[in-house]
XYZ file of C-alpha atoms in Angstrom:
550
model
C 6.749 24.301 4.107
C 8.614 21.092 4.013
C 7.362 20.087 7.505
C 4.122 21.049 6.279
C 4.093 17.924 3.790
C 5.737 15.778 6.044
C 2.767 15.934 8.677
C 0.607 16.121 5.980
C 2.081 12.217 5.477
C 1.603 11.607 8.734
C -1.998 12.868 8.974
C -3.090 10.448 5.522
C -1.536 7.579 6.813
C -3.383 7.570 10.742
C -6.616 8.764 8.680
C -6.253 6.214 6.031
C -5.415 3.513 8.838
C -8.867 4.166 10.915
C -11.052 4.871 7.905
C -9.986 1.745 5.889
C -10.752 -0.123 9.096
C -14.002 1.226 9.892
C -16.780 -0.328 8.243
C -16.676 -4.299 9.317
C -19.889 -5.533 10.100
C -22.103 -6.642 7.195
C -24.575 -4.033 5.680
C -27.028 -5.071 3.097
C -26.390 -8.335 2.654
C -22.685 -7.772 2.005
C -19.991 -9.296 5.002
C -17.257 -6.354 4.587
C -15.052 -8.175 7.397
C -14.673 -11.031 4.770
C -14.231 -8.339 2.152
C -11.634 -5.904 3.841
C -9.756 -9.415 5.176
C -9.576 -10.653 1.502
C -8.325 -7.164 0.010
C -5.245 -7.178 3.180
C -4.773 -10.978 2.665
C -4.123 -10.810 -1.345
C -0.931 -11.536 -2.709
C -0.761 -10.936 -6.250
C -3.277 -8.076 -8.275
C -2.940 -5.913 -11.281
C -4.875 -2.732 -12.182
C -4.524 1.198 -13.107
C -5.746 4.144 -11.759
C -4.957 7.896 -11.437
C -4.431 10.538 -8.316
C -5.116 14.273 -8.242
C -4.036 16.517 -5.487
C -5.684 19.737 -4.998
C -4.726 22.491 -2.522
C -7.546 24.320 -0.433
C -6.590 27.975 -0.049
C -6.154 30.299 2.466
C -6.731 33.712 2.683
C -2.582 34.302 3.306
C 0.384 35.268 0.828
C 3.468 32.819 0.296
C 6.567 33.499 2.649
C 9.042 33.200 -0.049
C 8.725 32.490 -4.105
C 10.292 29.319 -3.233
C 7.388 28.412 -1.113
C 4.581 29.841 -3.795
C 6.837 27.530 -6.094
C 6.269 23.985 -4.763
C 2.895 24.577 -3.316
C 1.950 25.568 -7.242
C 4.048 22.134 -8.196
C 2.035 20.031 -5.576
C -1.364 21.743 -6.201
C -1.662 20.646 -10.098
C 0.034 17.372 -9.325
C -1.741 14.385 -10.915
C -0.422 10.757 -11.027
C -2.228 8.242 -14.010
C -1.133 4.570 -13.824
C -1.725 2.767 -16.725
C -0.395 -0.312 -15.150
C -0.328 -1.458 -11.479
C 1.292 -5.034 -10.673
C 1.923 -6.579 -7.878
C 3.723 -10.247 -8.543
C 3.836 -11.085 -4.765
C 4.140 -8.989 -1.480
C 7.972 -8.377 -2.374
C 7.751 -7.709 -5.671
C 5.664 -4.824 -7.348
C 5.878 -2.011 -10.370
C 4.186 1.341 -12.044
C 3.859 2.313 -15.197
C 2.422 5.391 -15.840
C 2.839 9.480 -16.287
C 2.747 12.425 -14.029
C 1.728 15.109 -14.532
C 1.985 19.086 -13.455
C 1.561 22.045 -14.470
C 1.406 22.045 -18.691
C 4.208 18.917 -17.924
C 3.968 15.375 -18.118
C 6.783 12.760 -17.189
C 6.631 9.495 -18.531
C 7.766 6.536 -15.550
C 7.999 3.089 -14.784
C 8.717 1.864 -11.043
C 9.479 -1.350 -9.447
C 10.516 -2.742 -6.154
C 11.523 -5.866 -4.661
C 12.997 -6.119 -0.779
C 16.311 -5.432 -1.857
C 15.627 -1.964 -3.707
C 13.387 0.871 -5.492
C 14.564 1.422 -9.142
C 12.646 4.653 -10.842
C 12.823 5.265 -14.347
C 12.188 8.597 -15.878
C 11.445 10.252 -18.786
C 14.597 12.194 -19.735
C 17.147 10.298 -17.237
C 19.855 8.557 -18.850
C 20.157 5.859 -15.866
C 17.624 4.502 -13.681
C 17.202 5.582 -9.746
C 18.237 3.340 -7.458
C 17.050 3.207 -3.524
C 19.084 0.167 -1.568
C 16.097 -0.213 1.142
C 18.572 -1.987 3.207
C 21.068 0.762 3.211
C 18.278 3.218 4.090
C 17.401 1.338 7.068
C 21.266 1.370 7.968
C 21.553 5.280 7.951
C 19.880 5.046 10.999
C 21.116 2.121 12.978
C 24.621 1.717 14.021
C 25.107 -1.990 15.188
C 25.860 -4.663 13.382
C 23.073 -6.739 14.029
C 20.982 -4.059 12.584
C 22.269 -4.187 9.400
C 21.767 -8.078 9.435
C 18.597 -7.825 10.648
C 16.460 -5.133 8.016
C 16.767 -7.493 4.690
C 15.085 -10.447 6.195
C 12.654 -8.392 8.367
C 11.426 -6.643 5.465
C 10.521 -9.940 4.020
C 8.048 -10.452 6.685
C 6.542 -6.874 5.876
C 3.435 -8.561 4.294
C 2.890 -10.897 6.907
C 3.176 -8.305 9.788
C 0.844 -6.153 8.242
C -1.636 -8.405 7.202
C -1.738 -10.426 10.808
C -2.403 -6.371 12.253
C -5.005 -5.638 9.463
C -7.011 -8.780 9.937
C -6.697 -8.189 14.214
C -7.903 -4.646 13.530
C -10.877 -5.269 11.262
C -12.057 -8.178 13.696
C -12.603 -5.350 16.172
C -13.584 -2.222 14.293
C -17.350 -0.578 14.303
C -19.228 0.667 10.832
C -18.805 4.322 10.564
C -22.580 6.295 10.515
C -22.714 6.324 6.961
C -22.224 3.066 5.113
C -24.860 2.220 2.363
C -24.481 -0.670 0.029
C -25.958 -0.631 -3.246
C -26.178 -2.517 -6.934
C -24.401 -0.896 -9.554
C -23.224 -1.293 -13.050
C -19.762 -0.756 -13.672
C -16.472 -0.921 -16.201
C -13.617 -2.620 -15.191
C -10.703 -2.985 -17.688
C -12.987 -2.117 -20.474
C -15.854 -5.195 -18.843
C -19.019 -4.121 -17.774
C -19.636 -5.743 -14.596
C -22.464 -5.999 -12.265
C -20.628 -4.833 -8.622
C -22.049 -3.914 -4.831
C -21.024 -0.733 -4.137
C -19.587 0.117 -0.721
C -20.094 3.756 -0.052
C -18.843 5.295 2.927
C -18.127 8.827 4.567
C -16.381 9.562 7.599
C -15.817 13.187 8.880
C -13.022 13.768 11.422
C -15.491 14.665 14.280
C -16.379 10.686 13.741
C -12.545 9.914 14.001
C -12.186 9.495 17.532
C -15.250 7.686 18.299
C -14.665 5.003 15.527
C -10.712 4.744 16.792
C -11.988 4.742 20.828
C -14.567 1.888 19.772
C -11.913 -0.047 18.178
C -9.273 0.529 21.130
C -11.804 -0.497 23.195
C -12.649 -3.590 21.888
C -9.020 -5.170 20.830
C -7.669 -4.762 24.795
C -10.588 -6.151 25.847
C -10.042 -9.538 23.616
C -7.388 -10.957 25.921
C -7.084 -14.054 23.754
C -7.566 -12.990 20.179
C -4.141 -10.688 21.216
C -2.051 -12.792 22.983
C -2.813 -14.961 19.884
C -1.693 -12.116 17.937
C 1.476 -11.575 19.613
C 2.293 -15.132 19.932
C 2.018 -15.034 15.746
C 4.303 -12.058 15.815
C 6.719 -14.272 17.869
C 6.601 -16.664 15.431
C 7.268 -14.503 12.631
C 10.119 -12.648 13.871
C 12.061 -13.988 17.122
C 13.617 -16.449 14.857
C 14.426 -13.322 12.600
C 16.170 -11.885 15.841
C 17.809 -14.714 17.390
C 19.895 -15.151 14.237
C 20.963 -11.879 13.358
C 21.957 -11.106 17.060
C 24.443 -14.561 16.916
C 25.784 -13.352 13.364
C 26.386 -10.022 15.024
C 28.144 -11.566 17.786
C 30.025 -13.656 15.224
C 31.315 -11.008 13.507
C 32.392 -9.411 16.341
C 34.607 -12.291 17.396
C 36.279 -13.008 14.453
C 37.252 -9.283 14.542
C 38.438 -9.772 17.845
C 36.674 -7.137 19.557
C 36.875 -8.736 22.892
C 36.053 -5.290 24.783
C 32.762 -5.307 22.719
C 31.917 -8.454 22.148
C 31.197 -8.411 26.423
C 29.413 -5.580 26.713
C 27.128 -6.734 23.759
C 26.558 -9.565 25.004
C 25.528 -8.482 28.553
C 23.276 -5.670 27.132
C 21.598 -8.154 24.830
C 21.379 -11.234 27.978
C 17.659 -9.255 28.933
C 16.655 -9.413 25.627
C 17.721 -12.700 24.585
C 15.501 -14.044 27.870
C 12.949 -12.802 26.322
C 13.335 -13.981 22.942
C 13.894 -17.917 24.139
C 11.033 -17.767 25.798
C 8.038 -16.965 24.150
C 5.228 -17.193 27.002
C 7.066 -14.679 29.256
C 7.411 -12.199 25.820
C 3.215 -12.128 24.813
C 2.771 -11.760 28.542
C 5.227 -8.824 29.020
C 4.047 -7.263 25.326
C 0.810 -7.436 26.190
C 0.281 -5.806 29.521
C 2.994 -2.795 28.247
C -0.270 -2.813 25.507
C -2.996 -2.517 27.592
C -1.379 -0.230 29.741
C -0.889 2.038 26.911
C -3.870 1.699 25.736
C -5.466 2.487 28.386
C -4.047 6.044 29.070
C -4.577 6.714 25.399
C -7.801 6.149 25.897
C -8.108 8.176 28.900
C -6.683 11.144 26.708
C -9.457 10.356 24.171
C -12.230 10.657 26.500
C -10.958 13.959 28.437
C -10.756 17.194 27.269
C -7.527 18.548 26.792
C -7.389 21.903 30.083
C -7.556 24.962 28.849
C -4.327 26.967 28.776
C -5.168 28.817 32.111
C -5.636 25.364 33.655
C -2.067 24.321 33.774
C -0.932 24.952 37.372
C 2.759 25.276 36.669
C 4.224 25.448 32.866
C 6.337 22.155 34.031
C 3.162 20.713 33.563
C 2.723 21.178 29.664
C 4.029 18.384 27.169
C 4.787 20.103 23.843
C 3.861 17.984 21.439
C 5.230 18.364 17.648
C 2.401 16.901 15.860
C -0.212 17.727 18.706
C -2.255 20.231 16.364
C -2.376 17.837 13.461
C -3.591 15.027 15.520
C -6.670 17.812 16.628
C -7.174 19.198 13.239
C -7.417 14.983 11.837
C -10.744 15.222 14.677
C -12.510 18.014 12.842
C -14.799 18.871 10.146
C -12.392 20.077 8.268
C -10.705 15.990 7.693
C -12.954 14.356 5.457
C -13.724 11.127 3.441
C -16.255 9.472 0.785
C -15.017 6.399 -0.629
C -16.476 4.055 -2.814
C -15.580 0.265 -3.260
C -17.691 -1.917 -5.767
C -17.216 -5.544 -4.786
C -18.149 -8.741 -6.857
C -19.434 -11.344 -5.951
C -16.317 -12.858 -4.661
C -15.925 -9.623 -2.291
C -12.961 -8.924 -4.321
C -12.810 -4.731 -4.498
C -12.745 -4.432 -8.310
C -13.358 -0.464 -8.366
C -12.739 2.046 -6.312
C -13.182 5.937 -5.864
C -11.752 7.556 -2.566
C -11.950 11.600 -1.825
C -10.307 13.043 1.065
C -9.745 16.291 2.487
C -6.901 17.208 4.922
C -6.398 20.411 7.114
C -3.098 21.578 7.371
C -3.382 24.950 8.829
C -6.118 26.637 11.274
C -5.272 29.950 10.371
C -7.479 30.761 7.251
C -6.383 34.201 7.297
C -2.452 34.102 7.559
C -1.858 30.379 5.868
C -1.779 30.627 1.640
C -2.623 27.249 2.017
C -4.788 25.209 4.615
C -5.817 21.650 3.268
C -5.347 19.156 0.991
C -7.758 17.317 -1.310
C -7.237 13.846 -3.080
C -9.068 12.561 -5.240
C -8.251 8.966 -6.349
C -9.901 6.082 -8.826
C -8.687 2.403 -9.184
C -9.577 -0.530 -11.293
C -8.656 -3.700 -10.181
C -8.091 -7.242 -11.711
C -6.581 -10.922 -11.280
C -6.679 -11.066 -7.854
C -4.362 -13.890 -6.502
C -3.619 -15.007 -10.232
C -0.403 -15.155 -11.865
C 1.213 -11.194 -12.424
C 4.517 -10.641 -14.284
C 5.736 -7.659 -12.777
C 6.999 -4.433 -15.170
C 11.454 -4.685 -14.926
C 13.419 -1.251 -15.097
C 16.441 -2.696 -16.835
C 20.030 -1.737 -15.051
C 22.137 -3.599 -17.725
C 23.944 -0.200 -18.354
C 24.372 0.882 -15.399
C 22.138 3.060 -12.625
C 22.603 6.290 -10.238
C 22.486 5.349 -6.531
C 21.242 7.653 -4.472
C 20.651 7.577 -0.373
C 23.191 6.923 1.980
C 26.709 7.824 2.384
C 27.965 6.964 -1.287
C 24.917 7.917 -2.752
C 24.963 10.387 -5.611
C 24.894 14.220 -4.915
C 22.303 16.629 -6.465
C 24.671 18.051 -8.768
C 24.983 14.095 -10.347
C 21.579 13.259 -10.126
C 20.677 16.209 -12.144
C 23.687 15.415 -14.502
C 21.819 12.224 -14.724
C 18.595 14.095 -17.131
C 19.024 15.290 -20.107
C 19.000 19.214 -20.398
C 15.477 20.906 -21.270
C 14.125 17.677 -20.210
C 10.626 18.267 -17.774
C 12.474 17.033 -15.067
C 15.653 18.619 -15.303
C 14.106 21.669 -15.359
C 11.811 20.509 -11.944
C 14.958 19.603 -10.246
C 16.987 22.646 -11.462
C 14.374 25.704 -10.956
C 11.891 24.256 -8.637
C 13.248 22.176 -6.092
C 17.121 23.419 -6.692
C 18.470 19.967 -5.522
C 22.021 21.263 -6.656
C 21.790 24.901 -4.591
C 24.958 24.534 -2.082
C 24.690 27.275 1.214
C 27.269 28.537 2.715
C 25.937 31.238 5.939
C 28.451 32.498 8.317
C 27.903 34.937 11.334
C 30.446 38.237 11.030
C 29.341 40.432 13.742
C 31.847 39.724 16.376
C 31.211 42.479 19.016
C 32.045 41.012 22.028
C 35.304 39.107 20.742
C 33.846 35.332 20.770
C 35.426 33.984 17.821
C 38.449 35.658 17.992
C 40.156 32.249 18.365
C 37.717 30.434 16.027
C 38.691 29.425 12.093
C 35.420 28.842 10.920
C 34.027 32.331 11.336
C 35.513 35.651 9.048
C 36.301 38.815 10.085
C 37.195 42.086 9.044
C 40.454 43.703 8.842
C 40.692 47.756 9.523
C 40.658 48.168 5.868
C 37.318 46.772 5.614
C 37.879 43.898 3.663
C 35.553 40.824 4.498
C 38.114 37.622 5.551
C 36.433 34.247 5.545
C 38.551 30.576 5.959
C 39.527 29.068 2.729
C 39.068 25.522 3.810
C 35.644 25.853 5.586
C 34.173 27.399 2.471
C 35.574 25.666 -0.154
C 34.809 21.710 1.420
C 31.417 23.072 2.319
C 31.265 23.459 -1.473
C 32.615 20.269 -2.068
C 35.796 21.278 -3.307
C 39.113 19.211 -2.849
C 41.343 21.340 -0.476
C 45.437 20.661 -0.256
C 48.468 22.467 2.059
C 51.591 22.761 1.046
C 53.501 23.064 4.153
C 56.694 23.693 2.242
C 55.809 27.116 0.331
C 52.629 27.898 2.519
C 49.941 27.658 -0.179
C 46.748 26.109 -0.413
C 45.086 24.085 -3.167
C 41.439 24.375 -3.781
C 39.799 22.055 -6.841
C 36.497 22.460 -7.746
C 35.513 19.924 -10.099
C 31.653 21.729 -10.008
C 32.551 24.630 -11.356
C 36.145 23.712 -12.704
C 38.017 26.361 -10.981
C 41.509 25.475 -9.706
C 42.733 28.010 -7.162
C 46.158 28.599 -5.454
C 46.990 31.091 -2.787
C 50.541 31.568 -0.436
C 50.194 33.410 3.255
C 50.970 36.872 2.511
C 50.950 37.517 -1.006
C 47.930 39.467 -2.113
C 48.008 37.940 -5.635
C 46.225 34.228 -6.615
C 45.718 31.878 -9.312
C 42.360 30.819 -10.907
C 42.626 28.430 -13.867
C 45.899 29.321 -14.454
C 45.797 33.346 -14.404
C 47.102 35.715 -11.872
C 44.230 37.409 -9.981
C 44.822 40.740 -7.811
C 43.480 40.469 -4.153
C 41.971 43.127 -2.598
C 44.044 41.671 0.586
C 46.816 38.612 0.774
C 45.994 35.364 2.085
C 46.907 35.494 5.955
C 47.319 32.681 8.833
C 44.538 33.469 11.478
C 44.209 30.317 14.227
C 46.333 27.909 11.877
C 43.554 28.589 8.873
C 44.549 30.377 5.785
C 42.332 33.163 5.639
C 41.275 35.217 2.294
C 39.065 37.775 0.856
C 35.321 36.320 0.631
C 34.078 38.361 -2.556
C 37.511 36.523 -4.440
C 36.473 32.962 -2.920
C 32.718 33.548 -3.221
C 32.993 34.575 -7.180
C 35.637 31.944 -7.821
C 33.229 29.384 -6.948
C 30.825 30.929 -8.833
C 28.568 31.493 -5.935
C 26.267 34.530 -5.195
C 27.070 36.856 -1.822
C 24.340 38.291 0.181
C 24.783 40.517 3.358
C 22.086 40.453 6.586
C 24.014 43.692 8.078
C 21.408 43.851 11.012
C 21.577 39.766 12.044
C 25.068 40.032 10.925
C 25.239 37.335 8.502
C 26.653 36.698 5.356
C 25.352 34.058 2.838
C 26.868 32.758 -0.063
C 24.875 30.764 -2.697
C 25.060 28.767 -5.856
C 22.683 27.352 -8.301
């Protein structure tokens, strides 16, 4: 279900991107180039507006109450902004409330290129995302750490030299009317042109092929773009691969610092010389362009076509791509202009398949429906603060805060304590483990259990209880193991080969002692499980058992 959403992201973005940039050429006396270039180009705005997500059923039943759960969570989902500002292209906040089911959650949200901070209704602290420390999760070299904080304050730049390039060269979709119309904005009546457009997916490909199309074919309006891009960021690059190196050296990592420096010799030629890096960016460009387009225009072969199964490319997201090219993927949108062609109002519907299946799926689409009004366009905007004076949670990356603290974090019988608790269960910990052992494979293995010829289910003390988060000690001394759980506050200690324990002080009888099994202390699973406070459920035919708490 969670993949679901996430290609569900993916599809909204690549629809909104060729939609948005549809619809260039002037139509009734209106120039929506000049229009679309101003709305990319702006740097400051303010406004309000709400969302509303809708789910289009399917015929199906939900897999899981889980499932039947967050799809009734995301269905009713509404978001109302009283307040939209945007300061500069770094610097931006929400205020608003959103809303689901009979619930509504107060929240204010700002960002600037160092960090998101989210405040809540309920939470004692403000949320904070590091953006730079997100980026570093997935990039291991130095010079990528350097290097995310001052590309991201190019962000606005980048995007806005690829929006402009893209609107020089897109085509109108079929239906683009333009019209007079009386309208309030911010509590003004205003006389506005209303853009009205509607795209179905069956349009899609045509409108992207046509754009495709024309950008390779303008040689010099994209060698002019990549020779801005070069501008823009090989300076970026150049200095946060020397501070890399720098680093490196005064760590004295001599090993390293040669082999970084020969795999980085190709791509600093490249960088110093920016002729030889449009030239080289460009044909890679029109070469991939060119077989995309060359997908576009043929017909995927039938199944029975494929001479030799070698010959098939599984694609993950293949099926959402198709489904974004059919009926089923539509938009109307609305954008009343003034007469500076700055988009004052706007109203945008869109529909999104998810599934084909109409019969099996419980849910097969999406529908959003969203309204904006829109003010002070490139005039001075204070943007809304979410004060951290006394203190904030971090969460995201590797000292970020847990689920158990970010729930700590809300007040209990708060909306969304209750959201995170019984809906999405961010504090659930898992613990599954395969028992069946027919053949003997994990004889010699200490994170699996077994079971002794009494019958008693034996699973490793350590495994389980750091998978829970616990603190886990050995004393080598008298043979017994420490287990601390601050979560649910049980202390725990066990010696090889007595069959007695102690939880929170108090002798406990073992159905077996604690034995030695591979060098891991070994003990009875119901007795860990129930310590921990955790739930125990058995899969006798897959031979699994699962252990779970809330």
């Amino acid at each position: 279900m969670i993949h679901k959403w996430k290609r569900a992201g993916l599809t909204l973005m690549m629809g909104a991107a060729l939609t948005v940039a549809g619809g260039c050429q002037s139509v009734g006396g209106v120039d929506l180039g000049k229009a679309l270039d101003q709305y990319v180009s702006q740097t400051s705005i303010e406004g309000k507006g709400s969302w509303n997500i809708e789910l289009i059923p399917g015929k199906g039943t939900y897999r899981t109450d889980e499932e039947k759960a967050i799809a009734q969570l995301l269905g009713g989902l509404k978001l109302e902004l009283t307040r939209m500002a945007v300061k500069d292209p770094r610097h931006a906040s929400l205020e608003g409330t959103i809303r689901y089911r009979e619930q509504a959650v107060p929240f204010t949200f700002q960002l600037d290129d160092q960090k998101y901070v989210l405040q809540l209704d309920g939470g004692q602290k403000p949320i904070i995302w590091d953006r730079a420390q997100e980026a570093e999760n997935g990039l291991s070299l130095s010079m990528f750490s350097t290097l995310w904080p001052e590309l991201a304050k190019h962000e606005h730049e980048f995007s806005t030299l690829l929006a402009k390039f893209a609107i020089k060269h897109a085509p109108n979709p079929s239906v683009l009317t333009v019209s007079q119309a009386n309208e309030s904005v911010n509590g003004e009546t205003m006389n506005l042109q209303k853009v009205h457009v509607e795209v179905k997916g069956t349009e899609l490909a045509e409108l992207g092929k046509a754009l495709l199309k024309s950008a390779v074919s303008d040689e010099e309006g994209m060698k002019e773009l990549l020779g801005q891009l070069y501008d823009l960021f090989a300076p970026v690059l150049k200095e946060a691969y020397q501070k890399s190196l720098d680093e490196m050296k005064s760590e004295e990592e001599d090993g390293y610092v040669e082999i970084y420096e020969e795999m980085m010799s190709l791509y600093m030629a490249y960088l110093d010389n920016k002729t030889l890096t449009v030239e080289f960016l460009f044909t890679s460009l029109q070469q991939y362009a060119g077989k995309v387009l060359k997908e576009l225009e043929q017909p995927e072969p039938a199944e029975d076509e494929f001479e030799d199964f070698e010959d098939y490319e599984y694609d993950e997201y293949g099926s959402e791509w198709d489904r974004l090219f059919t009926e089923r993927f539509s938009l109307k949108a609305d954008w009343s202009l003034d007469s500076s062609l700055n988009v004052r109002k706007s109203h945008v519907e869109l529909e999104l398949p998810l599934e084909d299946d109409e019969e099996q799926e419980p849910v097969i689409g999406l529908r959003i429906v969203g309204d904006t009004e829109l003010w002070n366009h490139n005039r001075p905007v204070e943007v809304t603060a979410v004060s951290t004076t006394a203190g904030a949670l971090q969460v995201g990356g590797e000292d970020g805060a847990e689920g158990v603290d970010v729930l700590a974090n809300f007040k209990p019988g708060s909306a969304v304590y209750k959201l995170l608790k019984d809906d999405l269960h961010i504090t659930r910990q898992t613990v599954t483990l395969f028992v069946n052992d027919e053949y003997g494979m994990y004889e010699y293995d200490s994170s699996h259990p077994y079971v002794t010829s009494d019958g008693v289910s034996m699973v490793p003390a350590r495994f389980i209880a750091e998978r829970f988060g616990a603190e886990v000690t050995w004393d080598e001394a008298n043979q017994s193991v420490g287990i601390k759980d601050e979560r649910s506050g049980a202390v725990i200690g066990l010696k090889l080969g007595e069959a007695t324990a102690q939880l929170n002080g108090t002798e406990v009888t073992l159905v077996s002692a604690a034995v030695n099994r591979n060098g891991t202390t070994y003990v009875p699973l119901r007795f860990i499980a129930e310590s921990f406070g955790a739930k125990v459920e058995w899969d006798e035919e897959a031979g699994l058992v699962t252990m779970t708490r809330e």
